[in-house]
Amino acid sequence: MAVGGKRKTREEQDKENKELGKLGEKKARAYLRRKGWKIVKTNYVNPYGEVDIIARKGDVLAFVEVKTRLSDIFGTPSEAVNKARQRKYIQAAKYYFYGKEIDCTVRFDIIEVFRGQLNHIENAFYEKGFRN
């Protein structure tokens, strides 16, 4: 990625990507709120990784992965949520509920922010053995 004929350093590119991701998460939170979701937690970190957004609407608790991209050179944003990433999200959800009763339907969503457009993929993946 060149700016003014200069190639960006890895650090500059990483910083830019983080800022882009934060903007995508901000858009996703605003969208969810407009749709009636209550944001329970953001950037929830546990030993299995980080969950971007945990949101509740009625009896549904959604663990939401937000992926933001400007280009599809490496595929669509949702394609970045591979099986390994899905397993981490499922483990993070199980950890979140550890020692608590699950009194809701648990769902795993992806929100893609691609070239400024938002796409909410409900029930993007699931875990058969997950109690809900």
Coordinates of C-alpha atoms in Angstrom, one line a residue:
M1 CA 0.0 0.0 0.0
A2 CA 1.6 3.2 -1.1
V3 CA 0.9 6.7 0.0
G4 CA 2.7 9.5 -1.9
G5 CA 4.9 6.9 -3.6
K6 CA 6.1 5.5 -0.3
R7 CA 5.3 2.0 0.9
K8 CA 3.7 1.7 4.3
T9 CA 5.5 -0.2 7.0
R10 CA 4.0 -3.2 8.6
E11 CA 3.4 -1.2 11.8
E12 CA 1.6 1.6 9.8
Q13 CA -0.6 -1.0 8.0
D14 CA -1.4 -2.8 11.3
K15 CA -2.4 0.5 12.9
E16 CA -4.6 1.3 9.9
N17 CA -6.3 -2.1 10.0
K18 CA -7.0 -1.7 13.8
E19 CA -8.6 1.7 13.1
L20 CA -10.7 0.3 10.3
G21 CA -11.8 -2.6 12.6
K22 CA -12.8 -0.1 15.3
L23 CA -14.8 1.9 12.9
G24 CA -16.6 -1.3 11.7
E25 CA -17.4 -2.3 15.3
K26 CA -18.8 1.2 16.0
K27 CA -21.0 0.9 12.9
A28 CA -22.1 -2.6 13.9
R29 CA -23.0 -1.5 17.5
A30 CA -25.1 1.5 16.1
Y31 CA -26.8 -0.9 13.7
L32 CA -27.7 -3.4 16.4
R33 CA -29.0 -0.7 18.7
R34 CA -31.2 0.7 15.9
K35 CA -32.6 -2.9 15.4
G36 CA -33.5 -3.1 19.1
W37 CA -30.5 -5.0 20.5
K38 CA -29.0 -4.2 23.8
I39 CA -25.2 -4.3 23.8
V40 CA -24.2 -6.4 26.8
K41 CA -20.4 -6.4 26.3
T42 CA -17.9 -5.3 23.7
N43 CA -14.4 -6.7 23.2
Y44 CA -15.0 -9.5 25.7
V45 CA -11.7 -11.2 26.2
N46 CA -11.2 -14.6 27.8
P47 CA -8.6 -17.4 27.4
Y48 CA -10.2 -18.4 24.0
G49 CA -9.9 -15.0 22.4
E50 CA -12.0 -11.9 22.0
V51 CA -15.7 -11.6 21.1
D52 CA -16.4 -8.3 19.4
I53 CA -19.9 -7.8 20.6
I54 CA -22.3 -9.7 22.9
A55 CA -25.9 -8.4 22.4
R56 CA -29.3 -9.3 23.7
K57 CA -32.7 -8.9 22.1
G58 CA -35.6 -10.6 23.9
D59 CA -34.5 -14.1 24.8
V60 CA -31.7 -14.2 22.3
L61 CA -28.1 -13.6 23.2
A62 CA -25.9 -13.1 20.1
F63 CA -22.1 -13.4 20.0
V64 CA -21.2 -11.2 17.1
E65 CA -18.0 -11.3 15.1
V66 CA -17.4 -8.0 13.1
K67 CA -15.3 -8.2 10.0
T68 CA -14.4 -5.0 8.2
R69 CA -12.8 -4.9 4.8
L70 CA -12.2 -2.3 2.0
S71 CA -11.3 -4.9 -0.6
D72 CA -12.3 -8.4 -1.4
I73 CA -8.7 -9.3 -2.5
F74 CA -8.6 -11.8 0.3
G75 CA -12.3 -12.8 0.1
T76 CA -15.4 -11.4 1.7
P77 CA -15.2 -10.3 5.3
S78 CA -17.4 -13.3 6.4
E79 CA -15.1 -15.7 4.7
A80 CA -12.4 -14.7 7.2
V81 CA -14.5 -16.4 9.9
N82 CA -13.2 -19.9 9.2
K83 CA -13.8 -23.1 11.2
A84 CA -11.0 -22.3 13.7
R85 CA -12.4 -18.8 14.4
Q86 CA -15.9 -20.3 14.8
R87 CA -14.6 -22.8 17.3
K88 CA -12.9 -20.0 19.3
Y89 CA -16.2 -18.1 19.4
I90 CA -18.1 -21.1 20.6
Q91 CA -15.5 -21.8 23.3
A92 CA -15.6 -18.1 24.3
A93 CA -19.4 -18.4 24.6
K94 CA -19.1 -21.5 26.8
Y95 CA -16.6 -19.7 29.0
Y96 CA -18.9 -16.7 29.2
F97 CA -21.7 -19.0 30.6
Y98 CA -19.4 -21.0 32.9
G99 CA -21.1 -21.3 36.3
K100 CA -24.2 -19.5 35.0
E101 CA -27.6 -20.9 33.9
I102 CA -28.2 -20.4 30.2
D103 CA -31.7 -18.7 30.2
C104 CA -31.7 -17.7 26.6
T105 CA -31.2 -18.8 23.0
V106 CA -27.5 -18.5 22.0
R107 CA -26.7 -17.4 18.5
F108 CA -23.5 -16.7 16.6
D109 CA -23.7 -13.9 14.1
I110 CA -21.3 -12.2 11.7
I111 CA -21.6 -8.5 10.7
E112 CA -19.6 -7.7 7.6
V113 CA -18.7 -4.1 6.9
F114 CA -17.5 -4.1 3.3
R115 CA -16.8 -0.9 1.5
G116 CA -19.0 1.0 3.9
Q117 CA -22.0 -1.4 3.5
L118 CA -23.2 -3.5 6.5
N119 CA -24.4 -7.1 6.2
H120 CA -25.8 -8.9 9.2
I121 CA -25.5 -12.6 8.9
E122 CA -27.7 -14.1 11.6
N123 CA -27.0 -17.7 12.8
A124 CA -23.8 -17.6 10.7
F125 CA -22.6 -20.8 12.4
Y126 CA -23.7 -23.0 15.3
E127 CA -22.7 -25.7 17.8
K128 CA -24.9 -28.8 18.0
G129 CA -23.8 -29.6 21.5
F130 CA -24.3 -26.0 22.8
R131 CA -27.1 -25.9 25.3
N132 CA -29.6 -23.3 24.6

